[in-house]
CSV table of C-alpha atoms in Angstrom, one decimal:
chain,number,residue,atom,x,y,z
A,177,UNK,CA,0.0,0.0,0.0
A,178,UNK,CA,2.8,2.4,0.7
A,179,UNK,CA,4.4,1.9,-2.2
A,180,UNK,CA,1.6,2.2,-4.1
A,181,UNK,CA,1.2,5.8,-2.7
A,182,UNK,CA,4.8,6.7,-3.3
A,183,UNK,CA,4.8,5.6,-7.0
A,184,UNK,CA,1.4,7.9,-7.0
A,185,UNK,CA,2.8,10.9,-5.6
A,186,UNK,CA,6.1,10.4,-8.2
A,187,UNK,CA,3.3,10.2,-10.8
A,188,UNK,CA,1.3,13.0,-10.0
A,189,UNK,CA,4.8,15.4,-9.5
A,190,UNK,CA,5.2,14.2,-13.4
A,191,UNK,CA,8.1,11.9,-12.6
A,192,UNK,CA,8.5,8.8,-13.9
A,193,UNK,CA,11.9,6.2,-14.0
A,194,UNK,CA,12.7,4.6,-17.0
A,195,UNK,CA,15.7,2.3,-18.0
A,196,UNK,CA,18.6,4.5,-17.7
A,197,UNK,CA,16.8,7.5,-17.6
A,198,UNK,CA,14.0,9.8,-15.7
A,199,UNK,CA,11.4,11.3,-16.9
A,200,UNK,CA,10.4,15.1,-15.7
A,201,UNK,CA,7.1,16.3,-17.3
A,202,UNK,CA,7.7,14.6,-20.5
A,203,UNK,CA,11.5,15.3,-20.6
A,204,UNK,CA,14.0,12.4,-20.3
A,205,UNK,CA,17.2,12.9,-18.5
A,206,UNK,CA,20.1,10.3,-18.6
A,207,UNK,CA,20.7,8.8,-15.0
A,208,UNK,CA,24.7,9.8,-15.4
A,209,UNK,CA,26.5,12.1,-17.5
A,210,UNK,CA,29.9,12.2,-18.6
A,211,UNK,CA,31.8,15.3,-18.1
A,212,UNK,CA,35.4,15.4,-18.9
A,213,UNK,CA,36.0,11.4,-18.0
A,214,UNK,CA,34.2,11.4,-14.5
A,215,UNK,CA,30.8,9.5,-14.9
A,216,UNK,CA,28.7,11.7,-12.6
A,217,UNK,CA,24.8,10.8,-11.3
A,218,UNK,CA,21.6,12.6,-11.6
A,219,UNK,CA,21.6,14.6,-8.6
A,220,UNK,CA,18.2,15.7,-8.8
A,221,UNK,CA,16.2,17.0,-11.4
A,222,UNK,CA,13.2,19.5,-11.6
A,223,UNK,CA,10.6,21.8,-13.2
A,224,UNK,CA,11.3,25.9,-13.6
A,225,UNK,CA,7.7,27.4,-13.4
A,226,UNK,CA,7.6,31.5,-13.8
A,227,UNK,CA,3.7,32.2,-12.7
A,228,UNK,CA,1.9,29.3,-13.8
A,229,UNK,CA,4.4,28.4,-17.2
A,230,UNK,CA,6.4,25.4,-17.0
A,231,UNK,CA,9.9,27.2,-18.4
A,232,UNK,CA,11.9,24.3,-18.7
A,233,UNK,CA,13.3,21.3,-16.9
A,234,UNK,CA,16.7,21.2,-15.4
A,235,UNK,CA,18.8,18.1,-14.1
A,236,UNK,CA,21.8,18.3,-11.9
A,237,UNK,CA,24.9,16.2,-12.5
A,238,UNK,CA,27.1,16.0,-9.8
A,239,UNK,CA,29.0,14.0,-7.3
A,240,UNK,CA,27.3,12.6,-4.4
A,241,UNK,CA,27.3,14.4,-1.4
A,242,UNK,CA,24.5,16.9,-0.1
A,243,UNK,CA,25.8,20.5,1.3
A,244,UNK,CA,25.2,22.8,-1.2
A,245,UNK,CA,27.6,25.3,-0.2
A,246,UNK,CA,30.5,22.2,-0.7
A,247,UNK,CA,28.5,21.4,-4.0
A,248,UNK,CA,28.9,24.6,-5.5
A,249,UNK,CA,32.3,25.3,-4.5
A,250,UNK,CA,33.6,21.6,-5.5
A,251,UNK,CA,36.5,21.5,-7.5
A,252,UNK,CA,35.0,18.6,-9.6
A,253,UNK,CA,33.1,19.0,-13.0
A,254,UNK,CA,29.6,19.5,-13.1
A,255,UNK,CA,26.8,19.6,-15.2
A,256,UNK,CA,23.5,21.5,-15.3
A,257,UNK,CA,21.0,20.2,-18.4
A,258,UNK,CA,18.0,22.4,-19.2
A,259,UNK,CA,15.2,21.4,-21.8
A,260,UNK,CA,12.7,23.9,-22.6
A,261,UNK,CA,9.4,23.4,-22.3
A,262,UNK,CA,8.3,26.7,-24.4
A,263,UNK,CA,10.1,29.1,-26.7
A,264,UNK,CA,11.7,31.3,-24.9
A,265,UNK,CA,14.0,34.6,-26.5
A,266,UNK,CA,17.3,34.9,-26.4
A,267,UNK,CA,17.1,37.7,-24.5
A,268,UNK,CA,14.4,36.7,-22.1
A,269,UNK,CA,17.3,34.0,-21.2
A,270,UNK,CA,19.9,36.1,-21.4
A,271,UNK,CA,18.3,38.7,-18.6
A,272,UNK,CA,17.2,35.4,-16.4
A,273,UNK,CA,20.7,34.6,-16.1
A,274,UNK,CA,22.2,37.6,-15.5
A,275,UNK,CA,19.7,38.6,-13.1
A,276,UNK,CA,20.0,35.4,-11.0
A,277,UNK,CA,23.6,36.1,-10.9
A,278,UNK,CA,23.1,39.1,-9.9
A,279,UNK,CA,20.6,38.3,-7.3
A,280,UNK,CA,23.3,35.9,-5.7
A,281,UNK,CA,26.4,38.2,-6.1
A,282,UNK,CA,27.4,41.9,-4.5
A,283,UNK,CA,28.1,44.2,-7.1
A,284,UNK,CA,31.2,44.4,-6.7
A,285,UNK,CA,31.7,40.6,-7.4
A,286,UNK,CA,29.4,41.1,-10.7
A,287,UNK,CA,32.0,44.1,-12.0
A,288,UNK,CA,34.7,42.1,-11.2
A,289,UNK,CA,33.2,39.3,-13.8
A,290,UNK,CA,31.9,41.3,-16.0
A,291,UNK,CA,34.0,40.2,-19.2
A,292,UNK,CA,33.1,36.8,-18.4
A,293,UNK,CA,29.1,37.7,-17.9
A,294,UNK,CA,29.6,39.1,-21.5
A,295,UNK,CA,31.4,36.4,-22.7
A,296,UNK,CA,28.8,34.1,-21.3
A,297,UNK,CA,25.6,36.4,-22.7
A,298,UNK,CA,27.4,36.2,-26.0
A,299,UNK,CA,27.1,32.5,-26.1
A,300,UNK,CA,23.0,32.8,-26.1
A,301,UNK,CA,23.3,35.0,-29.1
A,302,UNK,CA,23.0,32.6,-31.9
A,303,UNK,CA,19.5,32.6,-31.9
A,304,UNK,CA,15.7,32.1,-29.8
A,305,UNK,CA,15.5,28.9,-27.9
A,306,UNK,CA,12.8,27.0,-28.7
A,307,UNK,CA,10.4,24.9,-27.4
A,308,UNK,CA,12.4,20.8,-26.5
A,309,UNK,CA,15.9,22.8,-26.9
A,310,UNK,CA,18.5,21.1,-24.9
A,311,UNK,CA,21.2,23.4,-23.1
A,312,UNK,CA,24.1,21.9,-21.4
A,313,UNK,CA,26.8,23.9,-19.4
A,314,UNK,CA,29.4,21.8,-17.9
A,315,UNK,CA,31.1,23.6,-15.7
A,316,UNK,CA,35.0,22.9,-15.0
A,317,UNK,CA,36.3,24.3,-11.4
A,318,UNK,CA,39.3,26.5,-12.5
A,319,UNK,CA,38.5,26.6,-16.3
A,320,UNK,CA,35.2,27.9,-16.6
A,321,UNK,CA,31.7,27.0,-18.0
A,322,UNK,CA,31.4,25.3,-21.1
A,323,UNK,CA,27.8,25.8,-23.1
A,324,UNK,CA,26.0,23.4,-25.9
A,325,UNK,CA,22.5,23.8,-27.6
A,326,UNK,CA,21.2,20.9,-29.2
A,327,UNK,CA,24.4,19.3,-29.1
A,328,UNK,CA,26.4,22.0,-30.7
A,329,UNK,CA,29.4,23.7,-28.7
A,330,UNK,CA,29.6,27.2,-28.1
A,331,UNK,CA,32.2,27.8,-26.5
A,332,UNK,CA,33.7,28.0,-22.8
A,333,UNK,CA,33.8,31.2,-20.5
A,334,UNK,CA,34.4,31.8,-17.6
A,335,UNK,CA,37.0,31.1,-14.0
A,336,UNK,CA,36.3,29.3,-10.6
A,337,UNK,CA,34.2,32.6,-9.1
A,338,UNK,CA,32.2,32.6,-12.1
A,339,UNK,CA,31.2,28.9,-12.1
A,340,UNK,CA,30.1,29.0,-9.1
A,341,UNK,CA,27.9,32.5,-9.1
A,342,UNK,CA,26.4,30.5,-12.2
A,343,UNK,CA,25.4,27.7,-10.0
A,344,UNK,CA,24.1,30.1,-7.3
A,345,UNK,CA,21.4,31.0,-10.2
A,346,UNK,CA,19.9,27.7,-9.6
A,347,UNK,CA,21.4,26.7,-6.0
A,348,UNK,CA,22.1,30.1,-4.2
A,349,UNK,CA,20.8,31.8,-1.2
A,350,UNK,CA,18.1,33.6,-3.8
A,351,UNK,CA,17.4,30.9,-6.1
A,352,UNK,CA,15.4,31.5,-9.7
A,353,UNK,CA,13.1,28.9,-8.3
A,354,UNK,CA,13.3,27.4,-4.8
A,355,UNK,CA,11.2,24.1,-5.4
A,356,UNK,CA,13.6,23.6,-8.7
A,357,UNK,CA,16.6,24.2,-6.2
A,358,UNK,CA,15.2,21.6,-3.2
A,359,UNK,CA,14.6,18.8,-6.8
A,360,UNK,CA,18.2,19.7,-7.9
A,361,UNK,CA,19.7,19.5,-4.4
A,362,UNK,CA,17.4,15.6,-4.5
A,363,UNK,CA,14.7,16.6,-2.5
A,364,UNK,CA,11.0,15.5,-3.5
């Protein structure tokens, strides 16, 4: 009888497990991820709702372990895996991110990064996201934050201060969404 209820609440939350995967509201996400040679699990995954829109879902790849101030700062990869579930602009993404950095960051910390903020904007120029899009940015501690869209590379920006002021976007003290954060950080 428990179980049942368990596998209904999963259900009604619109997660499902499949082989080798997870399913978030329609959206498979691999169980691992390999980011520069370290397999690395499915931390948690989630749904980014702004009012009532589902934006997109995110997964987490990361290694175990469940302080978030350790996770963020970790000098191991990363990866954070976003699949849209509308059309969104690339400047409606573009002012998100910056302003969930900047919502996790003194201002003095966001002038000091500031070529790499560009340099990261500039990578979201190519073009609207659309709904099913996949964007991946591994980040690598000391290197910086590598982005793909739909498989293809963009490029990498970024240094250790900036990786993790990204991640604060998503796991900071001001979170874009603190239910997508408490999913991310493997809470139900």
């Amino acid at each position: 009888m428990f179980k049942r209820m368990v596998l209904a609440s999963v259900v009604a939350l619109g997660f499902t497990q499949a082989q080798g995967a997870i399913e978030v509201y329609n959206v498979k996400l691999a169980e691992t991820a390999n980011v520069r040679g370290m397999e690395l699990p499915l931390k948690g995954a989630g749904v980014r709702t702004k009012w009532f829109f589902k934006v997109y879902v995110m997964g987490l790849y990361a290694p175990a372990g469940s302080d978030v101030n350790a996770l963020i700062s970790a000098s191991t990869p990363k990866r954070l895996e976003l699949v849209l579930k509308r059309d969104v602009s690339k400047e409606k993404m573009i002012t998100a991110l910056q302003e969930g950095m900047s919502a996790n960051s003194t201002k003095d910390e966001m002038a000091a990064m500031a070529q790499f903020i560009q340099g990261f904007s500039d990578l979201f120029q190519e073009g609207d996201f659309k709904e099913s899009n996949r964007v991946v940015m591994d980040i690598f501690p000391g290197v910086g934050v590598s982005v793909a869209v739909q498989g293809v590379g963009r490029g990498i920006v970024g240094d250790a201060q900036f990786s993790e002021t990204l991640m604060k976007v998503w796991l900071g003290a001001k979170p874009a969404d603190s239910d997508l954060k408490a999913r991310l950080l493997g809470g139900n």
